[in-house]
Amino acid sequence: MTRHILITGASRGIGRAAAIECGKRGWSVGVNYAGNEKAAAETVKAVEAAGGKAIAIKGDVSVESDVIAMFDASEKAFGPLNGVVNNAGIVAPASKVADMSVERLTRMFAVNVTGAFLVAREAARRMGTDRGHAGGSLVNISSVASRLGSPNEYVDYAGSKGAVDVMTIGLSKELAPAGIRVNAIRPGLIDTEIHASGGDPGRAFRLAVNVPMARPGRAEEIADAILWLLSDQSSYVTGALIDVSGGR
Ligand code: NAP
């Protein structure tokens, strides 16, 4: 069955890998990005080359009007949504909580928590059978940081992902009667540009010594888990927090 999936933060990293996997199945993808237009255009090309359809949609998940507009744009292009991947997220440079500015904390929670909630809210409004839609699957991208706590690096980030975990548990119960399954993937150390954005490009490989499988994961390995949660293969799975972390 052809599906329409909106993926936030799909211009790079895990979101891009998930978009390409959707393309391989012939699905249509709304490719949201924050500012990197070139990377978003490359994702769109890659989805099309894989056999799917895609459009790039600029928007900041922490801005309510942007989130509404990105859902509108994706539905205008491809019709009703079957799934949403709530993936956009940020880190900040390693810091102790004692040294964190209020500006940093405000941005971290605006993108990773308020943004995730706004995207989840739109998914509920636009896929729920209680509002006349067909139901669907919402996949939240959390992190193993939510159970490790990320001391001396980014406890703020870990806390934001804790909120995503709890939102997943609550919303899965709230939306089960509306035909929407809500699950989270908690990636471990994955080789993407997010580490460079936190000022430490070598982080995933450096810390891989602490991973039982002794290597960072690839974005494609997270995408495989996302695609399972989007598919009917996971039809009885909701409220799950699935660690994809090489045992970390
Ligand atoms: P990434 O390579 O840094 O890519 C981030 C993506 O999010 C980009 O597409 C970026 O768009 C977009 N983005 C950033 N801020 C945004 C905003 N305010 N609104 C909309 N889009 C925004 O990150 P990644 O490693 O793929 O991470 C994806 C998710 O996985 C995040 O939620 C992250 O916390 C989680 N995660 C990652 C790891 C890891 O080790 N990589 C581990 C655990 C969890 P632009 O290209 O336009 O900047």
GROMACS .gro file of N, CA, C and O and ligand atoms in nm, residues 8-15 32-37 39 59-62 70 86-91 107 111-112 141-144 157 161 186-195 197 203, ligand 1:
model
  236
    8THR      N    1   1.005   1.504   1.017
    8THR     CA    2   1.070   1.631   1.054
    8THR      C    3   1.221   1.608   1.062
    8THR      O    4   1.268   1.501   1.099
    9GLY      N    5   1.297   1.712   1.023
    9GLY     CA    6   1.443   1.699   1.023
    9GLY      C    7   1.490   1.590   0.929
    9GLY      O    8   1.574   1.507   0.964
   10ALA      N    9   1.437   1.591   0.806
   10ALA     CA   10   1.469   1.483   0.712
   10ALA      C   11   1.575   1.521   0.610
   10ALA      O   12   1.605   1.445   0.520
   11SER      N   13   1.633   1.641   0.625
   11SER     CA   14   1.735   1.682   0.528
   11SER      C   15   1.867   1.609   0.549
   11SER      O   16   1.947   1.595   0.457
   12ARG      N   17   1.891   1.564   0.673
   12ARG     CA   18   2.019   1.501   0.703
   12ARG      C   19   1.999   1.385   0.802
   12ARG      O   20   1.893   1.368   0.860
   13GLY      N   21   2.106   1.307   0.821
   13GLY     CA   22   2.112   1.209   0.928
   13GLY      C   23   2.001   1.104   0.928
   13GLY      O   24   1.966   1.047   0.823
   14ILE      N   25   1.947   1.079   1.045
   14ILE     CA   26   1.849   0.971   1.065
   14ILE      C   27   1.722   0.998   0.984
   14ILE      O   28   1.666   0.908   0.921
   15GLY      N   29   1.676   1.124   0.983
   15GLY     CA   30   1.555   1.159   0.908
   15GLY      C   31   1.572   1.132   0.759
   15GLY      O   32   1.481   1.078   0.694
   32ASN      N   33   1.080   1.760   0.585
   32ASN     CA   34   1.095   1.889   0.657
   32ASN      C   35   1.243   1.914   0.688
   32ASN      O   36   1.319   1.821   0.713
   33TYR      N   37   1.280   2.041   0.685
   33TYR     CA   38   1.416   2.081   0.725
   33TYR      C   39   1.408   2.219   0.788
   33TYR      O   40   1.308   2.290   0.773
   34ALA      N   41   1.517   2.256   0.860
   34ALA     CA   42   1.516   2.385   0.930
   34ALA      C   43   1.574   2.496   0.844
   34ALA      O   44   1.515   2.605   0.836
   35GLY      N   45   1.689   2.471   0.779
   35GLY     CA   46   1.754   2.578   0.704
   35GLY      C   47   1.844   2.531   0.591
   35GLY      O   48   1.879   2.609   0.502
   36ASN      N   49   1.881   2.405   0.593
   36ASN     CA   50   1.976   2.354   0.494
   36ASN      C   51   1.901   2.306   0.369
   36ASN      O   52   1.873   2.187   0.350
   37GLU      N   53   1.873   2.405   0.283
   37GLU     CA   54   1.791   2.378   0.164
   37GLU      C   55   1.858   2.279   0.070
   37GLU      O   56   1.793   2.192   0.012
   39ALA      N   57   2.072   2.037   0.144
   39ALA     CA   58   2.064   1.900   0.196
   39ALA      C   59   1.922   1.845   0.177
   39ALA      O   60   1.904   1.727   0.143
   59GLY      N   61   1.074   2.458   0.773
   59GLY     CA   62   0.995   2.496   0.890
   59GLY      C   63   1.066   2.456   1.018
   59GLY      O   64   1.132   2.352   1.024
   60ASP      N   65   1.050   2.541   1.119
   60ASP     CA   66   1.110   2.517   1.251
   60ASP      C   67   1.005   2.451   1.339
   60ASP      O   68   0.898   2.510   1.364
   61VAL      N   69   1.033   2.330   1.389
   61VAL     CA   70   0.932   2.258   1.467
   61VAL      C   71   0.893   2.330   1.597
   61VAL      O   72   0.788   2.300   1.654
   62SER      N   73   0.975   2.425   1.641
   62SER     CA   74   0.940   2.496   1.765
   62SER      C   75   0.844   2.612   1.741
   62SER      O   76   0.801   2.677   1.836
   70MET      N   77   0.373   2.302   0.768
   70MET     CA   78   0.442   2.187   0.708
   70MET      C   79   0.347   2.069   0.689
   70MET      O   80   0.354   1.998   0.588
   86ASN      N   81   0.864   1.199   1.414
   86ASN     CA   82   0.891   1.319   1.495
   86ASN      C   83   1.040   1.316   1.530
   86ASN      O   84   1.079   1.275   1.639
   87ASN      N   85   1.122   1.359   1.433
   87ASN     CA   86   1.266   1.331   1.440
   87ASN      C   87   1.354   1.452   1.466
   87ASN      O   88   1.462   1.438   1.523
   88ALA      N   89   1.310   1.572   1.426
   88ALA     CA   90   1.398   1.689   1.439
   88ALA      C   91   1.442   1.706   1.584
   88ALA      O   92   1.361   1.696   1.676
   89GLY      N   93   1.571   1.729   1.602
   89GLY     CA   94   1.621   1.748   1.739
   89GLY      C   95   1.759   1.810   1.735
   89GLY      O   96   1.829   1.803   1.633
   90ILE      N   97   1.797   1.871   1.846
   90ILE     CA   98   1.926   1.939   1.854
   90ILE      C   99   2.002   1.897   1.980
   90ILE      O  100   1.942   1.852   2.078
   91VAL      N  101   2.134   1.915   1.975
   91VAL     CA  102   2.217   1.909   2.095
   91VAL      C  103   2.285   2.046   2.108
   91VAL      O  104   2.267   2.132   2.022
  107ARG      N  105   1.618   2.715   2.423
  107ARG     CA  106   1.621   2.662   2.285
  107ARG      C  107   1.610   2.509   2.285
  107ARG      O  108   1.539   2.451   2.204
  111VAL      N  109   1.288   2.328   2.095
  111VAL     CA  110   1.296   2.239   1.977
  111VAL      C  111   1.261   2.095   2.017
  111VAL      O  112   1.174   2.032   1.956
  112ASN      N  113   1.328   2.042   2.119
  112ASN     CA  114   1.317   1.899   2.146
  112ASN      C  115   1.189   1.860   2.221
  112ASN      O  116   1.146   1.745   2.212
  141ILE      N  117   1.144   1.019   1.786
  141ILE     CA  118   1.286   0.983   1.800
  141ILE      C  119   1.338   1.043   1.930
  141ILE      O  120   1.358   1.164   1.943
  142SER      N  121   1.358   0.954   2.026
  142SER     CA  122   1.409   0.992   2.157
  142SER      C  123   1.560   0.966   2.158
  142SER      O  124   1.630   0.991   2.059
  143SER      N  125   1.613   0.913   2.266
  143SER     CA  126   1.757   0.881   2.275
  143SER      C  127   1.780   0.796   2.399
  143SER      O  128   1.708   0.810   2.499
  144VAL      N  129   1.885   0.712   2.396
  144VAL     CA  130   1.920   0.641   2.520
  144VAL      C  131   1.966   0.739   2.626
  144VAL      O  132   1.975   0.704   2.745
  157TYR      N  133   1.971   1.801   2.726
  157TYR     CA  134   1.928   1.718   2.613
  157TYR      C  135   1.863   1.588   2.664
  157TYR      O  136   1.755   1.549   2.618
  161LYS      N  137   1.475   1.445   2.611
  161LYS     CA  138   1.437   1.315   2.556
  161LYS      C  139   1.355   1.234   2.658
  161LYS      O  140   1.271   1.152   2.621
  186ARG      N  141   1.483   0.483   2.064
  186ARG     CA  142   1.589   0.549   2.140
  186ARG      C  143   1.724   0.507   2.081
  186ARG      O  144   1.779   0.403   2.119
  187PRO      N  145   1.778   0.589   1.988
  187PRO     CA  146   1.908   0.555   1.930
  187PRO      C  147   2.019   0.571   2.033
  187PRO      O  148   2.009   0.654   2.126
  188GLY      N  149   2.125   0.494   2.014
  188GLY     CA  150   2.248   0.515   2.091
  188GLY      C  151   2.338   0.612   2.015
  188GLY      O  152   2.290   0.712   1.962
  189LEU      N  153   2.467   0.582   2.010
  189LEU     CA  154   2.561   0.669   1.938
  189LEU      C  155   2.551   0.639   1.789
  189LEU      O  156   2.588   0.530   1.745
  190ILE      N  157   2.503   0.736   1.713
  190ILE     CA  158   2.484   0.714   1.570
  190ILE      C  159   2.572   0.812   1.493
  190ILE      O  160   2.583   0.930   1.529
  191ASP      N  161   2.635   0.761   1.388
  191ASP     CA  162   2.729   0.842   1.311
  191ASP      C  163   2.654   0.938   1.219
  191ASP      O  164   2.623   0.905   1.105
  192THR      N  165   2.621   1.059   1.272
  192THR     CA  166   2.559   1.165   1.193
  192THR      C  167   2.629   1.297   1.226
  192THR      O  168   2.718   1.301   1.311
  193GLU      N  169   2.582   1.403   1.161
  193GLU     CA  170   2.645   1.535   1.183
  193GLU      C  171   2.601   1.601   1.314
  193GLU      O  172   2.646   1.710   1.346
  194ILE      N  173   2.513   1.537   1.390
  194ILE     CA  174   2.464   1.601   1.513
  194ILE      C  175   2.580   1.624   1.611
  194ILE      O  176   2.580   1.721   1.686
  195HIS      N  177   2.679   1.535   1.609
  195HIS     CA  178   2.790   1.548   1.703
  195HIS      C  179   2.875   1.671   1.668
  195HIS      O  180   2.920   1.743   1.757
  197SER      N  181   2.754   1.933   1.529
  197SER     CA  182   2.674   2.050   1.567
  197SER      C  183   2.687   2.080   1.716
  197SER      O  184   2.664   2.192   1.759
  203ARG      N  185   3.277   1.245   1.824
  203ARG     CA  186   3.218   1.190   1.946
  203ARG      C  187   3.169   1.045   1.930
  203ARG      O  188   3.197   0.960   2.015
  249NAP     P1  189   2.141   1.573   1.242
  249NAP     O1  190   2.223   1.486   1.153
  249NAP     O2  191   2.203   1.685   1.316
  249NAP     O3  192   2.015   1.626   1.158
  249NAP     C1  193   1.924   1.709   1.223
  249NAP     C2  194   1.804   1.731   1.133
  249NAP     O4  195   1.706   1.805   1.207
  249NAP     C3  196   1.837   1.814   1.011
  249NAP     O5  197   1.754   1.769   0.906
  249NAP     C4  198   1.799   1.956   1.055
  249NAP     O6  199   1.764   2.041   0.944
  249NAP     C5  200   1.676   1.925   1.139
  249NAP     N1  201   1.643   2.028   1.238
  249NAP     C6  202   1.722   2.080   1.336
  249NAP     N2  203   1.654   2.171   1.408
  249NAP     C7  204   1.530   2.177   1.355
  249NAP     C8  205   1.414   2.252   1.382
  249NAP     N3  206   1.411   2.341   1.483
  249NAP     N4  207   1.304   2.232   1.305
  249NAP     C9  208   1.305   2.144   1.203
  249NAP     N5  209   1.412   2.069   1.173
  249NAP    C10  210   1.522   2.086   1.247
  249NAP     O7  211   2.070   1.483   1.356
  249NAP     P2  212   2.047   1.323   1.369
  249NAP     O8  213   2.167   1.267   1.437
  249NAP     O9  214   1.998   1.266   1.243
  249NAP    O10  215   1.932   1.325   1.481
  249NAP    C11  216   1.796   1.304   1.451
  249NAP    C12  217   1.723   1.273   1.580
  249NAP    O11  218   1.783   1.159   1.642
  249NAP    C13  219   1.730   1.384   1.685
  249NAP    O12  220   1.605   1.396   1.752
  249NAP    C14  221   1.837   1.336   1.780
  249NAP    O13  222   1.821   1.389   1.910
  249NAP    C15  223   1.813   1.187   1.776
  249NAP     N6  224   1.929   1.108   1.820
  249NAP    C16  225   2.047   1.110   1.750
  249NAP    C17  226   2.155   1.037   1.797
  249NAP    C18  227   2.288   1.036   1.727
  249NAP    O14  228   2.386   0.984   1.786
  249NAP     N7  229   2.299   1.086   1.606
  249NAP    C19  230   2.142   0.959   1.913
  249NAP    C20  231   2.021   0.960   1.981
  249NAP    C21  232   1.915   1.034   1.933
  249NAP     P3  233   1.876   2.128   0.862
  249NAP    O15  234   1.950   2.026   0.776
  249NAP    O16  235   1.797   2.222   0.782
  249NAP    O17  236   1.966   2.190   0.964
   0.00000   0.00000   0.00000
